[in-house]
PDB file of C-alpha atoms and ligand atoms in Angstrom:
ATOM      1  CA  MET A  28       5.799-103.370 -39.386  1.00 70.00           C
ATOM      2  CA  LYS A  29       6.055-102.914 -43.142  1.00 79.00           C
ATOM      3  CA  GLU A  30       4.603 -99.556 -44.311  1.00 88.00           C
ATOM      4  CA  TYR A  31       2.377 -99.771 -47.408  1.00 95.00           C
ATOM      5  CA  THR A  32       1.438 -96.860 -49.655  1.00 97.00           C
ATOM      6  CA  SER A  33      -1.457 -96.843 -52.090  1.00 97.00           C
ATOM      7  CA  GLU A  34       1.117 -96.971 -54.887  1.00 97.00           C
ATOM      8  CA  SER A  35       3.088 -99.905 -53.450  1.00 97.00           C
ATOM      9  CA  LEU A  36      -0.062-101.903 -52.722  1.00 98.00           C
ATOM     10  CA  ARG A  37      -1.454-101.410 -56.229  1.00 98.00           C
ATOM     11  CA  GLU A  38       1.871-102.491 -57.722  1.00 98.00           C
ATOM     12  CA  MET A  39       2.243-105.482 -55.406  1.00 98.00           C
ATOM     13  CA  TYR A  40      -1.242-106.747 -56.263  1.00 98.00           C
ATOM     14  CA  LEU A  41      -0.899-106.338 -60.012  1.00 98.00           C
ATOM     15  CA  SER A  42       2.565-107.901 -60.135  1.00 98.00           C
ATOM     16  CA  PHE A  43       1.463-110.900 -58.000  1.00 98.00           C
ATOM     17  CA  PHE A  44      -1.193-111.705 -60.598  1.00 98.00           C
ATOM     18  CA  GLU A  45       0.980-110.765 -63.577  1.00 98.00           C
ATOM     19  CA  LYS A  46       3.443-113.426 -62.390  1.00 98.00           C
ATOM     20  CA  ARG A  47       0.545-115.879 -62.455  1.00 98.00           C
ATOM     21  CA  GLY A  48      -0.286-115.236 -66.106  1.00 98.00           C
ATOM     22  CA  HIS A  49      -2.640-112.253 -65.819  1.00 98.00           C
ATOM     23  CA  LYS A  50      -2.631-109.242 -68.146  1.00 98.00           C
ATOM     24  CA  VAL A  51      -2.971-105.833 -66.466  1.00 98.00           C
ATOM     25  CA  ILE A  52      -5.905-103.880 -67.897  1.00 98.00           C
ATOM     26  CA  PRO A  53      -6.684-100.197 -67.177  1.00 97.00           C
ATOM     27  CA  SER A  54      -9.559 -98.999 -65.022  1.00 96.00           C
ATOM     28  CA  ALA A  55     -12.687 -98.426 -67.108  1.00 95.00           C
ATOM     29  CA  SER A  56     -14.775 -95.245 -66.887  1.00 95.00           C
ATOM     30  CA  LEU A  57     -16.994 -94.615 -63.864  1.00 95.00           C
ATOM     31  CA  ILE A  58     -19.859 -94.282 -66.343  1.00 93.00           C
ATOM     32  CA  PRO A  59     -20.753 -97.859 -67.308  1.00 88.00           C
ATOM     33  CA  GLU A  60     -20.605 -98.638 -71.008  1.00 83.00           C
ATOM     34  CA  ASN A  61     -22.347-101.978 -71.001  1.00 71.00           C
ATOM     35  CA  ASP A  62     -25.042-101.757 -68.355  1.00 72.00           C
ATOM     36  CA  PRO A  63     -28.049 -99.418 -68.678  1.00 77.00           C
ATOM     37  CA  THR A  64     -29.468-100.652 -65.331  1.00 75.00           C
ATOM     38  CA  VAL A  65     -27.087 -98.503 -63.211  1.00 82.00           C
ATOM     39  CA  LEU A  66     -25.675 -94.953 -63.323  1.00 89.00           C
ATOM     40  CA  PHE A  67     -22.127 -95.721 -62.144  1.00 91.00           C
ATOM     41  CA  THR A  68     -19.539 -98.460 -62.271  1.00 93.00           C
ATOM     42  CA  THR A  69     -20.222-100.081 -58.906  1.00 89.00           C
ATOM     43  CA  ALA A  70     -17.732-102.941 -58.983  1.00 89.00           C
ATOM     44  CA  GLY A  71     -14.724-104.267 -60.818  1.00 90.00           C
ATOM     45  CA  MET A  72     -16.921-106.768 -62.628  1.00 90.00           C
ATOM     46  CA  HIS A  73     -19.044-104.091 -64.207  1.00 87.00           C
ATOM     47  CA  PRO A  74     -16.933-103.299 -67.294  1.00 90.00           C
ATOM     48  CA  LEU A  75     -16.261-107.014 -67.763  1.00 93.00           C
ATOM     49  CA  VAL A  76     -19.863-108.228 -67.877  1.00 90.00           C
ATOM     50  CA  PRO A  77     -19.858-109.190 -71.605  1.00 91.00           C
ATOM     51  CA  TYR A  78     -16.681-111.242 -71.062  1.00 95.00           C
ATOM     52  CA  LEU A  79     -18.034-112.952 -67.951  1.00 95.00           C
ATOM     53  CA  LEU A  80     -20.978-113.948 -70.134  1.00 94.00           C
ATOM     54  CA  GLY A  81     -18.658-115.571 -72.684  1.00 95.00           C
ATOM     55  CA  GLU A  82     -17.451-112.941 -75.163  1.00 96.00           C
ATOM     56  CA  LYS A  83     -13.662-113.217 -75.817  1.00 97.00           C
ATOM     57  CA  HIS A  84     -11.638-110.486 -74.080  1.00 97.00           C
ATOM     58  CA  PRO A  85      -8.816-109.120 -76.303  1.00 97.00           C
ATOM     59  CA  ALA A  86      -6.294-109.434 -73.415  1.00 98.00           C
ATOM     60  CA  GLY A  87      -7.122-113.088 -72.716  1.00 98.00           C
ATOM     61  CA  LYS A  88      -8.708-115.179 -69.971  1.00 98.00           C
ATOM     62  CA  ARG A  89      -6.654-113.948 -66.983  1.00 98.00           C
ATOM     63  CA  LEU A  90      -6.877-110.243 -66.171  1.00 98.00           C
ATOM     64  CA  THR A  91      -5.953-107.992 -63.265  1.00 98.00           C
ATOM     65  CA  ASP A  92      -6.828-104.350 -62.639  1.00 98.00           C
ATOM     66  CA  VAL A  93      -7.481-101.496 -60.228  1.00 98.00           C
ATOM     67  CA  GLN A  94     -11.036-100.407 -61.000  1.00 97.00           C
ATOM     68  CA  LYS A  95     -12.424 -97.094 -59.762  1.00 96.00           C
ATOM     69  CA  CYS A  96     -15.938 -97.580 -58.332  1.00 94.00           C
ATOM     70  CA  VAL A  97     -18.820 -95.543 -56.951  1.00 94.00           C
ATOM     71  CA  ARG A  98     -21.071 -97.545 -54.659  1.00 88.00           C
ATOM     72  CA  THR A  99     -24.180 -96.088 -53.056  1.00 86.00           C
ATOM     73  CA  GLY A 100     -25.948 -99.221 -51.802  1.00 84.00           C
ATOM     74  CA  ASP A 101     -24.309 -98.766 -48.407  1.00 85.00           C
ATOM     75  CA  ILE A 102     -24.390 -94.947 -48.409  1.00 89.00           C
ATOM     76  CA  ASP A 103     -25.827 -94.823 -44.890  1.00 91.00           C
ATOM     77  CA  ASP A 104     -22.555 -96.358 -43.664  1.00 88.00           C
ATOM     78  CA  VAL A 105     -20.345 -93.811 -45.454  1.00 88.00           C
ATOM     79  CA  GLY A 106     -18.529 -91.600 -42.959  1.00 85.00           C
ATOM     80  CA  ASP A 107     -17.746 -94.452 -40.577  1.00 87.00           C
ATOM     81  CA  GLU A 108     -14.206 -95.820 -40.444  1.00 86.00           C
ATOM     82  CA  ARG A 109     -14.431 -98.191 -43.372  1.00 85.00           C
ATOM     83  CA  HIS A 110     -17.057 -97.294 -46.000  1.00 87.00           C
ATOM     84  CA  CYS A 111     -16.366 -94.972 -48.942  1.00 90.00           C
ATOM     85  CA  THR A 112     -18.681 -93.873 -51.758  1.00 92.00           C
ATOM     86  CA  PHE A 113     -15.783 -93.695 -54.219  1.00 94.00           C
ATOM     87  CA  PHE A 114     -13.090 -96.323 -53.892  1.00 95.00           C
ATOM     88  CA  GLU A 115     -10.581 -98.375 -55.841  1.00 97.00           C
ATOM     89  CA  MET A 116     -10.987-102.119 -56.206  1.00 96.00           C
ATOM     90  CA  LEU A 117      -7.953-104.329 -56.735  1.00 98.00           C
ATOM     91  CA  GLY A 118      -9.159-107.287 -58.741  1.00 98.00           C
ATOM     92  CA  ASN A 119      -8.227-110.354 -60.721  1.00 98.00           C
ATOM     93  CA  TRP A 120     -10.326-112.248 -63.196  1.00 98.00           C
ATOM     94  CA  SER A 121     -10.667-115.704 -64.594  1.00 98.00           C
ATOM     95  CA  LEU A 122     -12.844-115.621 -67.677  1.00 98.00           C
ATOM     96  CA  GLY A 123     -13.676-119.305 -67.939  1.00 98.00           C
ATOM     97  CA  ASP A 124     -10.119-120.303 -66.974  1.00 98.00           C
ATOM     98  CA  TYR A 125      -9.060-121.155 -63.347  1.00 98.00           C
ATOM     99  CA  PHE A 126     -11.532-121.612 -60.484  1.00 98.00           C
ATOM    100  CA  LYS A 127     -11.531-122.412 -56.772  1.00 98.00           C
ATOM    101  CA  LYS A 128      -8.551-124.750 -56.484  1.00 98.00           C
ATOM    102  CA  GLU A 129      -6.203-122.139 -57.950  1.00 98.00           C
ATOM    103  CA  MET A 130      -7.800-119.042 -56.431  1.00 98.00           C
ATOM    104  CA  ILE A 131      -7.979-120.054 -52.761  1.00 98.00           C
ATOM    105  CA  PRO A 132      -4.254-120.962 -52.469  1.00 98.00           C
ATOM    106  CA  TRP A 133      -3.345-117.722 -54.300  1.00 98.00           C
ATOM    107  CA  SER A 134      -5.532-115.704 -51.930  1.00 98.00           C
ATOM    108  CA  TYR A 135      -3.896-117.355 -48.927  1.00 98.00           C
ATOM    109  CA  GLU A 136      -0.416-116.798 -50.370  1.00 98.00           C
ATOM    110  CA  PHE A 137      -1.068-113.102 -51.075  1.00 98.00           C
ATOM    111  CA  LEU A 138      -2.605-112.498 -47.646  1.00 98.00           C
ATOM    112  CA  THR A 139       0.012-114.312 -45.580  1.00 98.00           C
ATOM    113  CA  GLY A 140       3.209-114.431 -47.701  1.00 97.00           C
ATOM    114  CA  ALA A 141       6.193-112.566 -46.197  1.00 95.00           C
ATOM    115  CA  GLU A 142       6.823-110.756 -49.479  1.00 95.00           C
ATOM    116  CA  TYR A 143       3.143-109.810 -49.826  1.00 96.00           C
ATOM    117  CA  LEU A 144       0.660-108.732 -47.119  1.00 96.00           C
ATOM    118  CA  HIS A 145       2.254-110.866 -44.410  1.00 95.00           C
ATOM    119  CA  ILE A 146      -0.900-111.134 -42.261  1.00 96.00           C
ATOM    120  CA  PRO A 147      -0.495-113.880 -39.614  1.00 96.00           C
ATOM    121  CA  SER A 148      -2.777-116.785 -40.444  1.00 97.00           C
ATOM    122  CA  ASP A 149      -4.376-116.704 -36.977  1.00 96.00           C
ATOM    123  CA  LYS A 150      -5.494-113.126 -37.654  1.00 97.00           C
ATOM    124  CA  LEU A 151      -7.588-114.257 -40.634  1.00 98.00           C
ATOM    125  CA  ALA A 152     -11.162-115.537 -40.840  1.00 98.00           C
ATOM    126  CA  VAL A 153     -13.180-116.458 -43.908  1.00 98.00           C
ATOM    127  CA  THR A 154     -16.839-116.883 -44.735  1.00 98.00           C
ATOM    128  CA  VAL A 155     -18.174-119.461 -47.176  1.00 98.00           C
ATOM    129  CA  PHE A 156     -21.629-119.933 -48.760  1.00 98.00           C
ATOM    130  CA  ALA A 157     -23.894-122.039 -46.529  1.00 98.00           C
ATOM    131  CA  GLY A 158     -26.112-123.303 -49.382  1.00 97.00           C
ATOM    132  CA  ASP A 159     -29.706-122.737 -50.487  1.00 96.00           C
ATOM    133  CA  GLU A 160     -32.103-123.743 -53.268  1.00 94.00           C
ATOM    134  CA  THR A 161     -29.885-122.174 -55.998  1.00 93.00           C
ATOM    135  CA  ALA A 162     -26.475-123.536 -55.008  1.00 95.00           C
ATOM    136  CA  PRO A 163     -25.265-126.135 -52.485  1.00 96.00           C
ATOM    137  CA  ARG A 164     -23.109-125.479 -49.418  1.00 98.00           C
ATOM    138  CA  ASP A 165     -19.601-124.692 -50.624  1.00 98.00           C
ATOM    139  CA  ASP A 166     -17.657-127.406 -48.803  1.00 98.00           C
ATOM    140  CA  GLU A 167     -15.006-127.436 -51.531  1.00 98.00           C
ATOM    141  CA  THR A 168     -14.008-123.837 -50.751  1.00 98.00           C
ATOM    142  CA  ALA A 169     -13.996-124.485 -47.005  1.00 98.00           C
ATOM    143  CA  GLU A 170     -11.734-127.524 -47.506  1.00 98.00           C
ATOM    144  CA  LEU A 171      -9.377-125.524 -49.720  1.00 98.00           C
ATOM    145  CA  TRP A 172      -9.099-122.820 -47.027  1.00 98.00           C
ATOM    146  CA  GLU A 173      -8.346-125.393 -44.367  1.00 98.00           C
ATOM    147  CA  LYS A 174      -5.749-127.070 -46.564  1.00 98.00           C
ATOM    148  CA  ALA A 175      -4.146-123.681 -47.247  1.00 98.00           C
ATOM    149  CA  GLY A 176      -3.795-122.945 -43.517  1.00 98.00           C
ATOM    150  CA  ILE A 177      -6.958-121.283 -42.146  1.00 98.00           C
ATOM    151  CA  LYS A 178      -8.059-122.800 -38.828  1.00 97.00           C
ATOM    152  CA  LYS A 179     -11.375-124.695 -39.010  1.00 97.00           C
ATOM    153  CA  GLU A 180     -12.888-122.485 -36.278  1.00 96.00           C
ATOM    154  CA  SER A 181     -12.129-119.407 -38.394  1.00 97.00           C
ATOM    155  CA  ILE A 182     -14.200-120.701 -41.336  1.00 98.00           C
ATOM    156  CA  TYR A 183     -17.818-119.520 -41.065  1.00 98.00           C
ATOM    157  CA  PHE A 184     -20.658-120.739 -43.275  1.00 98.00           C
ATOM    158  CA  MET A 185     -23.031-117.849 -44.040  1.00 98.00           C
ATOM    159  CA  PRO A 186     -26.286-117.445 -45.975  1.00 97.00           C
ATOM    160  CA  ARG A 187     -26.994-115.711 -49.263  1.00 96.00           C
ATOM    161  CA  GLU A 188     -27.149-112.237 -47.662  1.00 96.00           C
ATOM    162  CA  ASN A 189     -23.443-112.563 -46.848  1.00 97.00           C
ATOM    163  CA  ASN A 190     -21.955-114.911 -49.400  1.00 98.00           C
ATOM    164  CA  TRP A 191     -23.652-114.249 -52.709  1.00 97.00           C
ATOM    165  CA  TRP A 192     -22.273-111.599 -55.014  1.00 95.00           C
ATOM    166  CA  GLY A 193     -23.790-109.799 -57.985  1.00 86.00           C
ATOM    167  CA  PRO A 194     -25.143-109.074 -60.413  1.00 90.00           C
ATOM    168  CA  ALA A 195     -23.651-105.577 -60.450  1.00 81.00           C
ATOM    169  CA  GLY A 196     -26.900-104.198 -61.901  1.00 79.00           C
ATOM    170  CA  LEU A 197     -30.306-105.876 -62.014  1.00 86.00           C
ATOM    171  CA  THR A 198     -29.353-108.768 -64.274  1.00 89.00           C
ATOM    172  CA  GLY A 199     -26.155-110.563 -65.264  1.00 91.00           C
ATOM    173  CA  PRO A 200     -23.341-112.712 -63.908  1.00 94.00           C
ATOM    174  CA  CYS A 201     -23.302-113.591 -60.199  1.00 96.00           C
ATOM    175  CA  GLY A 202     -22.481-116.407 -57.825  1.00 97.00           C
ATOM    176  CA  THR A 203     -21.450-117.575 -54.397  1.00 98.00           C
ATOM    177  CA  ASP A 204     -18.424-115.979 -52.819  1.00 98.00           C
ATOM    178  CA  THR A 205     -15.938-116.443 -50.036  1.00 98.00           C
ATOM    179  CA  GLU A 206     -14.926-113.378 -48.037  1.00 98.00           C
ATOM    180  CA  MET A 207     -11.688-112.776 -46.169  1.00 98.00           C
ATOM    181  CA  PHE A 208     -11.556-110.856 -42.886  1.00 97.00           C
ATOM    182  CA  VAL A 209      -8.774-109.555 -40.690  1.00 96.00           C
ATOM    183  CA  ILE A 210      -9.450-110.149 -37.005  1.00 95.00           C
ATOM    184  CA  ARG A 211      -8.706-106.767 -35.425  1.00 91.00           C
ATOM    185  CA  LYS A 212      -9.692-107.338 -31.795  1.00 92.00           C
ATOM    186  CA  PRO A 213     -11.225-110.067 -29.575  1.00 94.00           C
ATOM    187  CA  LYS A 214     -14.763-111.183 -30.374  1.00 94.00           C
ATOM    188  CA  CYS A 215     -17.442-109.273 -28.445  1.00 96.00           C
ATOM    189  CA  SER A 216     -19.245-112.513 -27.428  1.00 95.00           C
ATOM    190  CA  PRO A 217     -18.988-116.275 -27.988  1.00 93.00           C
ATOM    191  CA  THR A 218     -21.431-115.962 -30.910  1.00 94.00           C
ATOM    192  CA  CYS A 219     -19.631-113.003 -32.533  1.00 96.00           C
ATOM    193  CA  ASN A 220     -18.823-113.742 -36.187  1.00 96.00           C
ATOM    194  CA  PRO A 221     -17.689-111.823 -39.307  1.00 97.00           C
ATOM    195  CA  ASP A 222     -21.229-110.463 -39.721  1.00 96.00           C
ATOM    196  CA  CYS A 223     -21.111-108.763 -36.291  1.00 95.00           C
ATOM    197  CA  SER A 224     -20.900-104.978 -36.312  1.00 88.00           C
ATOM    198  CA  CYS A 225     -18.604-104.781 -33.242  1.00 92.00           C
ATOM    199  CA  GLY A 226     -15.555-104.255 -35.450  1.00 88.00           C
ATOM    200  CA  ALA A 227     -13.701-107.442 -34.498  1.00 94.00           C
ATOM    201  CA  PHE A 228     -13.731-108.570 -38.146  1.00 95.00           C
ATOM    202  CA  LEU A 229     -12.935-106.349 -41.120  1.00 91.00           C
ATOM    203  CA  GLU A 230     -13.480-107.671 -44.648  1.00 93.00           C
ATOM    204  CA  ILE A 231     -10.609-106.933 -46.991  1.00 94.00           C
ATOM    205  CA  TRP A 232     -11.084-109.246 -49.952  1.00 97.00           C
ATOM    206  CA  ASN A 233     -13.623-111.478 -51.621  1.00 98.00           C
ATOM    207  CA  ASP A 234     -13.433-114.199 -54.256  1.00 98.00           C
ATOM    208  CA  VAL A 235     -16.633-114.574 -56.250  1.00 98.00           C
ATOM    209  CA  PHE A 236     -17.200-117.862 -58.039  1.00 98.00           C
ATOM    210  CA  MET A 237     -19.345-116.572 -60.809  1.00 97.00           C
ATOM    211  CA  ARG A 238     -21.199-119.329 -62.547  1.00 96.00           C
ATOM    212  CA  PHE A 239     -24.765-118.014 -62.781  1.00 97.00           C
ATOM    213  CA  ASN A 240     -26.577-115.435 -64.891  1.00 96.00           C
ATOM    214  CA  LYS A 241     -29.553-113.721 -63.255  1.00 96.00           C
ATOM    215  CA  THR A 242     -32.253-113.120 -65.853  1.00 95.00           C
ATOM    216  CA  ALA A 243     -34.796-110.275 -65.962  1.00 94.00           C
ATOM    217  CA  GLU A 244     -37.359-112.801 -64.645  1.00 95.00           C
ATOM    218  CA  GLY A 245     -35.156-113.388 -61.573  1.00 94.00           C
ATOM    219  CA  LYS A 246     -34.031-116.880 -62.632  1.00 96.00           C
ATOM    220  CA  PHE A 247     -30.466-118.102 -62.073  1.00 96.00           C
ATOM    221  CA  GLU A 248     -29.155-119.892 -65.171  1.00 96.00           C
ATOM    222  CA  GLU A 249     -25.795-121.694 -65.310  1.00 96.00           C
ATOM    223  CA  LEU A 250     -23.286-119.682 -67.355  1.00 96.00           C
ATOM    224  CA  LYS A 251     -21.465-121.546 -70.105  1.00 92.00           C
ATOM    225  CA  GLN A 252     -18.159-120.732 -68.381  1.00 97.00           C
ATOM    226  CA  LYS A 253     -17.067-120.623 -64.744  1.00 97.00           C
ATOM    227  CA  ASN A 254     -15.495-117.277 -63.794  1.00 98.00           C
ATOM    228  CA  VAL A 255     -13.615-115.869 -60.829  1.00 98.00           C
ATOM    229  CA  ASP A 256     -13.992-112.212 -59.800  1.00 97.00           C
ATOM    230  CA  THR A 257     -12.046-111.042 -56.794  1.00 98.00           C
ATOM    231  CA  GLY A 258     -12.170-107.626 -55.148  1.00 97.00           C
ATOM    232  CA  MET A 259      -9.931-106.054 -52.518  1.00 97.00           C
ATOM    233  CA  GLY A 260     -10.850-102.526 -51.461  1.00 95.00           C
ATOM    234  CA  LEU A 261      -7.631-100.512 -51.670  1.00 96.00           C
ATOM    235  CA  GLU A 262      -8.581 -98.029 -48.918  1.00 95.00           C
ATOM    236  CA  ARG A 263      -9.556-100.700 -46.380  1.00 92.00           C
ATOM    237  CA  ALA A 264      -6.600-102.919 -47.140  1.00 94.00           C
ATOM    238  CA  LEU A 265      -4.192 -99.995 -46.675  1.00 95.00           C
ATOM    239  CA  CYS A 266      -5.841 -99.011 -43.409  1.00 93.00           C
ATOM    240  CA  VAL A 267      -5.569-102.534 -41.956  1.00 91.00           C
ATOM    241  CA  LEU A 268      -2.062-103.213 -43.199  1.00 93.00           C
ATOM    242  CA  ASN A 269      -0.702 -99.975 -41.737  1.00 94.00           C
ATOM    243  CA  GLY A 270      -2.475-100.561 -38.419  1.00 92.00           C
ATOM    244  CA  LYS A 271      -4.726 -97.496 -38.809  1.00 92.00           C
ATOM    245  CA  SER A 272      -8.233 -97.362 -37.469  1.00 88.00           C
ATOM    246  CA  SER A 273      -9.819 -95.454 -40.346  1.00 91.00           C
ATOM    247  CA  VAL A 274      -9.590 -95.294 -44.150  1.00 93.00           C
ATOM    248  CA  TYR A 275      -9.186 -91.504 -43.784  1.00 94.00           C
ATOM    249  CA  GLU A 276      -5.770 -92.107 -42.208  1.00 94.00           C
ATOM    250  CA  THR A 277      -4.354 -93.487 -45.479  1.00 95.00           C
ATOM    251  CA  ASP A 278      -2.196 -91.571 -47.957  1.00 96.00           C
ATOM    252  CA  LEU A 279      -5.186 -91.521 -50.335  1.00 96.00           C
ATOM    253  CA  PHE A 280      -6.840 -88.823 -48.189  1.00 95.00           C
ATOM    254  CA  GLU A 281      -3.704 -87.138 -46.815  1.00 93.00           C
ATOM    255  CA  ASN A 282      -3.452 -84.332 -49.396  1.00 95.00           C
ATOM    256  CA  ALA A 283      -7.161 -83.522 -49.372  1.00 95.00           C
ATOM    257  CA  ILE A 284      -7.206 -83.362 -45.577  1.00 95.00           C
ATOM    258  CA  ALA A 285      -4.043 -81.183 -45.520  1.00 96.00           C
ATOM    259  CA  LYS A 286      -5.658 -78.792 -48.029  1.00 97.00           C
ATOM    260  CA  ILE A 287      -8.863 -78.583 -46.011  1.00 97.00           C
ATOM    261  CA  GLU A 288      -6.799 -77.885 -42.889  1.00 97.00           C
ATOM    262  CA  GLU A 289      -4.938 -75.127 -44.734  1.00 97.00           C
ATOM    263  CA  LEU A 290      -8.140 -73.532 -46.086  1.00 98.00           C
ATOM    264  CA  THR A 291     -10.014 -73.694 -42.819  1.00 98.00           C
ATOM    265  CA  GLY A 292      -7.100 -73.082 -40.461  1.00 98.00           C
ATOM    266  CA  ARG A 293      -8.338 -76.001 -38.380  1.00 96.00           C
ATOM    267  CA  LYS A 294      -6.753 -79.345 -37.552  1.00 92.00           C
TER     268      LYS A 294
HETATM  269  N1  LIG B   9     -15.475-108.935 -56.196  1.00 69.31           N
HETATM  270  C1  LIG B   9     -16.728-108.352 -56.011  1.00 69.31           C
HETATM  271  C2  LIG B   9     -16.691-106.995 -55.422  1.00 69.31           C
HETATM  272  O1  LIG B   9     -16.477-106.863 -54.236  1.00 69.31           O
HETATM  273  O2  LIG B   9     -16.843-106.025 -56.128  1.00 69.31           O
END
């Protein structure tokens, strides 16, 4: 099995998207500059909100980055094997440029390609938006996944609670998403699906198709451009790729744990 380090995974991700016309941009501050509705940068999209809304980004329409994030919405889960308060998000961005038909094949290629993550296709499952009053069922994305190589029975249609992403604060860009899961062990029951907490499915990446703006009145207006925002949690991806059971077993925590062991004299 190939061994990944945090450094090699960051580089692999950025160079994959650089080769596909993306400019690498640095991580923005954890203190959001453009959003007074939150205290911290909670997602890769946060610093890019003005550009998702249509302002021209100086680096162009295709960007890639590793954004540092603090997320507290799921703080009750922090301390389990896969949730962190602070984490790094590998991301790529289409600011009114490419959309689903480019992004899904790229996602499949990065996940399964021998020179990239090399995850066997039968170990992958995806979820797709099931449709509601704001946006229809996303059959296009499901068809693109199937065409790329995901088995039909591994494509799950899920409601808004699972497959809608954003805004990062109270208002702003948002949209339906498709989420990618690694199947880590057999399903716990015939009805087990990526939403089950048994641990059979672990999400490692999502592609958000951001074409709405949520207003202060709670309305969803069509944006003037269609964006893509993808996010792969570095800690989780490393854990899965190296066959570890917990994010704390990655090199990102190694030095801190060694120091704590030294200070406390305990393993
Ligand atoms: N790409 C959205 C997120 O997970 O932050």
